[in-house]
Amino acid sequence: MNLYFKLLKTPVFTVEDVNKHYENMDSSRSAIKRLMKEGMVAKIRNNMYTCISGETGAPVANRFQIASKITPTSYVSHHTAMEYYGITDQVYYDVYVASETSFREFEFDGYTYHYVVSKGLDGVESPAFSGGIRVTNLERTLVDSVKDMDKIAGIEEVIQDISCMKRMQEKRVLKYLDLLSNQFLYQKMGFLLSEHKEQMGLSDKFFDECKEQIGKSKRYLTKDMSNGRYDDEWKLVVPDSVYYLKNGMMDNATV
């Protein structure tokens, strides 16, 4: 039995996975140690391993597969999900992983894996032939990214991501907005998507529903502001820089 070639079929594996071939935990641990010593297996973190490719010398598991196996409920989210879908062509070395159970931040193969509190599993999908990846769909990714833009990606990156996104299923977007039930999120979403109505295939009804939920509260679009303009439609004070972002959605906007 060539254990290495069997394990190649499982991008991320545990001692328990190896034990399916041995039915003896001590033997399984010894087998892993032997493969690690021979440079054929790398330890990702406690009880998480991946094979090393004999062709490239790199880990077989990619960052999306690793993120999906950190805990039983973990999945790729936020800006890392944008990367998975090819929304951004820039490679980031911070991997955002949502989970219903927490884990300690760790590094592997140049990437740092960050824990994000999961807001439920609605919109989390397992794409076919992905090698076990669990990732938020595009609509859930959009909502999460806008919700947490001050904590994770930042307003400039979120705007750039939005400008690269195509058609959205607005019923899904409204569903995730409703699940979070956050007035401020409706304000941000309405404002940020308003210039991409046709691009995303969003109806007037979508924006009307957003407006119905924002109430009378006036807020700052982002916490990091020096100068800003007031947008009366969405009751938001918006940084001047938003209107001049290169390739941003508000290049020619006035309020």
Coordinates of C-alpha atoms in Angstrom, one line a residue:
M1 CA 0.0 0.0 0.0
N2 CA 1.4 3.4 -1.0
L3 CA -0.2 5.7 1.6
Y4 CA 1.1 8.9 -0.1
F5 CA -0.8 8.3 -3.3
K6 CA -4.0 7.4 -1.4
L7 CA -3.7 10.7 0.6
L8 CA -3.2 12.7 -2.5
K9 CA -6.9 12.2 -3.1
T10 CA -7.7 14.1 0.1
P11 CA -6.2 17.7 -0.1
V12 CA -6.5 18.2 3.7
F13 CA -6.5 15.2 6.0
T14 CA -6.3 14.3 9.7
V15 CA -4.9 11.4 11.7
E16 CA -8.4 9.9 11.6
D17 CA -8.4 9.9 7.8
V18 CA -5.0 8.1 7.8
N19 CA -6.4 5.6 10.4
K20 CA -8.9 4.4 7.8
H21 CA -6.0 2.7 6.1
Y22 CA -4.4 1.4 9.3
E23 CA -7.2 1.0 12.0
N24 CA -4.5 1.7 14.6
M25 CA -3.9 5.3 15.7
D26 CA -0.3 4.7 16.8
S27 CA 0.5 3.3 13.4
S28 CA -1.3 6.2 11.7
R29 CA 0.7 8.8 13.6
S30 CA 3.9 7.0 12.8
A31 CA 3.0 6.9 9.1
I32 CA 2.4 10.6 9.1
K33 CA 5.7 11.3 10.9
R34 CA 7.5 9.2 8.4
L35 CA 6.0 11.0 5.4
M36 CA 6.8 14.3 7.0
K37 CA 10.4 13.3 7.5
E38 CA 10.6 12.3 3.9
G39 CA 9.2 15.7 2.8
M40 CA 6.0 14.2 1.4
V41 CA 3.6 15.6 3.9
A42 CA 3.4 19.0 5.6
K43 CA 1.6 19.9 8.9
I44 CA -0.8 22.8 8.5
R45 CA -1.7 23.0 12.2
N46 CA -2.7 20.5 14.9
N47 CA -4.2 17.4 13.3
M48 CA -4.3 19.0 9.8
Y49 CA -2.0 17.9 7.1
T50 CA -1.5 18.0 3.3
C51 CA 0.7 16.2 0.9
I52 CA 3.6 17.9 -0.9
S53 CA 3.5 17.7 -4.6
G54 CA 6.3 15.7 -6.1
E55 CA 6.2 17.9 -9.2
T56 CA 6.1 21.4 -7.7
G57 CA 7.3 20.9 -4.2
A58 CA 4.3 22.9 -3.0
P59 CA 1.4 21.9 -0.7
V60 CA -1.3 20.1 -2.6
A61 CA -4.1 21.8 -0.7
N62 CA -4.8 25.4 -1.6
R63 CA -5.8 28.2 0.8
F64 CA -9.6 27.7 0.1
Q65 CA -9.5 24.0 0.8
I66 CA -7.5 24.6 4.0
A67 CA -10.0 27.2 5.2
S68 CA -12.9 24.9 4.6
K69 CA -11.4 22.2 6.9
I70 CA -10.3 24.2 9.9
T71 CA -13.5 23.4 11.8
P72 CA -16.6 21.3 11.0
T73 CA -18.5 24.6 10.2
S74 CA -15.7 26.7 8.6
Y75 CA -16.1 28.3 5.2
V76 CA -14.4 30.9 3.0
S77 CA -15.9 34.3 3.4
H78 CA -15.6 38.0 2.7
H79 CA -12.7 39.2 0.6
T80 CA -11.2 35.7 0.3
A81 CA -14.5 34.6 -1.2
M82 CA -14.2 37.4 -3.7
E83 CA -10.8 36.0 -4.6
Y84 CA -12.2 32.5 -5.1
Y85 CA -14.7 33.9 -7.6
G86 CA -12.1 35.8 -9.4
I87 CA -13.7 39.2 -8.6
T88 CA -10.3 40.6 -7.7
D89 CA -7.1 39.6 -9.5
Q90 CA -4.9 40.8 -6.6
V91 CA -3.5 38.0 -4.3
Y92 CA -3.9 38.7 -0.6
Y93 CA -2.1 36.8 2.1
D94 CA -4.9 37.1 4.7
V95 CA -7.5 34.4 4.5
Y96 CA -10.8 35.1 6.1
V97 CA -12.6 32.1 7.5
A98 CA -16.0 32.2 9.1
S99 CA -16.9 29.5 11.5
E100 CA -19.5 28.8 14.2
T101 CA -16.7 27.7 16.5
S102 CA -13.6 29.9 17.0
F103 CA -10.0 29.0 16.2
R104 CA -6.7 30.6 16.8
E105 CA -5.1 32.6 14.0
F106 CA -2.3 30.6 12.3
E107 CA 0.0 30.8 9.4
F108 CA 0.8 28.2 6.7
D109 CA 2.7 28.5 3.4
G110 CA 2.8 32.3 3.6
Y111 CA -0.9 32.8 4.3
T112 CA -2.5 33.9 7.6
Y113 CA -5.8 32.4 8.5
H114 CA -8.2 34.7 10.4
Y115 CA -11.3 33.7 12.3
V116 CA -14.5 35.5 11.5
V117 CA -17.7 35.0 13.6
S118 CA -20.2 33.1 11.4
K119 CA -23.6 34.7 10.9
G120 CA -25.3 31.5 9.9
L121 CA -24.8 29.0 7.1
D122 CA -27.4 30.5 4.6
G123 CA -25.7 31.0 1.3
V124 CA -22.7 28.7 2.1
E125 CA -22.2 26.3 -0.8
S126 CA -19.9 23.4 -1.7
P127 CA -19.0 23.8 -5.4
A128 CA -18.7 20.5 -7.3
F129 CA -15.2 19.2 -8.0
S130 CA -13.6 21.8 -5.7
G131 CA -11.9 19.4 -3.4
G132 CA -14.1 20.1 -0.4
I133 CA -14.3 23.9 -0.6
R134 CA -17.1 25.6 1.3
V135 CA -17.7 29.2 0.3
T136 CA -20.4 31.9 0.5
N137 CA -22.2 32.4 -2.8
L138 CA -21.8 35.7 -4.6
E139 CA -24.8 37.4 -3.0
R140 CA -23.9 36.4 0.5
T141 CA -20.3 37.4 -0.1
L142 CA -21.5 40.8 -1.2
V143 CA -23.6 41.3 1.9
D144 CA -20.9 40.2 4.3
S145 CA -18.3 42.3 2.6
V146 CA -20.4 45.5 2.8
K147 CA -21.4 44.7 6.4
D148 CA -17.8 44.3 7.6
M149 CA -16.0 46.7 5.3
D150 CA -14.6 48.7 8.3
K151 CA -13.3 45.5 9.9
I152 CA -11.9 43.5 6.9
A153 CA -11.4 44.7 3.3
G154 CA -11.9 48.5 3.7
I155 CA -14.2 50.7 1.7
E156 CA -11.9 51.1 -1.3
E157 CA -11.5 47.4 -1.8
V158 CA -15.2 46.8 -1.4
I159 CA -16.0 49.4 -4.0
Q160 CA -13.5 48.0 -6.4
D161 CA -14.9 44.5 -5.9
I162 CA -18.5 45.8 -6.5
S163 CA -17.4 47.4 -9.7
C164 CA -16.2 44.0 -11.0
M165 CA -19.3 42.0 -10.0
K166 CA -21.9 41.0 -12.6
R167 CA -25.6 40.0 -12.2
M168 CA -26.9 39.3 -8.8
Q169 CA -30.0 37.5 -7.7
E170 CA -31.7 40.3 -5.8
K171 CA -34.0 38.0 -4.0
R172 CA -31.0 36.3 -2.4
V173 CA -29.4 39.7 -1.5
L174 CA -32.7 40.8 0.2
K175 CA -32.9 37.5 2.0
Y176 CA -29.5 37.9 3.5
L177 CA -30.2 41.5 4.4
D178 CA -33.4 40.4 6.1
L179 CA -31.6 37.7 8.1
L180 CA -29.1 40.3 9.4
S181 CA -31.8 42.9 10.1
N182 CA -29.5 45.9 10.2
Q183 CA -30.7 49.3 9.2
F184 CA -27.2 50.6 8.6
L185 CA -26.5 47.7 6.3
Y186 CA -29.5 48.6 4.1
Q187 CA -28.2 52.2 3.9
K188 CA -24.7 51.1 2.8
M189 CA -26.0 48.5 0.4
G190 CA -28.4 50.9 -1.3
F191 CA -25.8 53.6 -1.7
L192 CA -23.0 51.4 -2.9
L193 CA -25.1 49.5 -5.4
S194 CA -27.1 52.4 -6.8
E195 CA -24.6 53.1 -9.6
H196 CA -24.5 49.4 -10.6
K197 CA -28.2 48.8 -11.0
E198 CA -28.0 47.7 -14.7
Q199 CA -24.7 45.9 -14.3
M200 CA -26.1 43.8 -11.4
G201 CA -29.6 43.5 -12.9
L202 CA -31.2 45.1 -9.8
S203 CA -34.7 46.4 -10.0
D204 CA -36.2 49.6 -8.6
K205 CA -38.1 47.4 -6.2
F206 CA -34.8 46.3 -4.7
F207 CA -33.8 49.9 -3.8
D208 CA -37.3 50.7 -2.6
E209 CA -37.1 47.8 -0.2
C210 CA -33.7 49.0 1.1
K211 CA -35.1 52.5 1.6
E212 CA -38.1 51.2 3.5
Q213 CA -35.7 49.7 6.1
I214 CA -33.3 52.6 6.8
G215 CA -35.5 54.7 9.0
K216 CA -34.5 58.2 9.7
S217 CA -31.0 57.7 11.1
K218 CA -28.2 59.6 9.6
R219 CA -24.8 57.8 9.7
Y220 CA -21.2 57.9 8.4
L221 CA -20.6 55.5 5.6
T222 CA -17.3 54.5 7.1
K223 CA -15.7 55.2 10.5
D224 CA -12.4 56.5 9.0
M225 CA -13.4 59.9 7.7
S226 CA -11.9 63.4 7.6
N227 CA -14.0 65.2 5.0
G228 CA -17.3 64.1 3.6
R229 CA -20.5 64.9 1.7
Y230 CA -24.1 64.2 2.8
D231 CA -26.2 61.9 0.6
D232 CA -29.8 62.8 1.4
E233 CA -31.2 59.8 -0.5
W234 CA -29.5 57.3 1.7
K235 CA -28.9 59.5 4.7
L236 CA -25.2 58.9 4.7
V237 CA -22.2 61.1 5.1
V238 CA -19.7 59.8 2.5
P239 CA -16.0 60.5 2.4
D240 CA -14.9 62.8 -0.4
S241 CA -12.4 60.2 -1.6
V242 CA -15.3 57.8 -2.5
Y243 CA -16.2 60.1 -5.4
Y244 CA -12.7 60.1 -6.8
L245 CA -11.6 56.5 -6.4
K246 CA -9.9 55.2 -9.6
N247 CA -12.3 52.8 -11.3
G248 CA -14.7 53.4 -8.4
M249 CA -18.4 53.6 -8.9
M250 CA -18.8 57.3 -8.0
D251 CA -16.4 59.0 -10.3
N252 CA -18.9 61.4 -11.6
A253 CA -21.4 61.5 -8.8
T254 CA -22.6 64.6 -7.1
V255 CA -24.8 65.1 -4.1

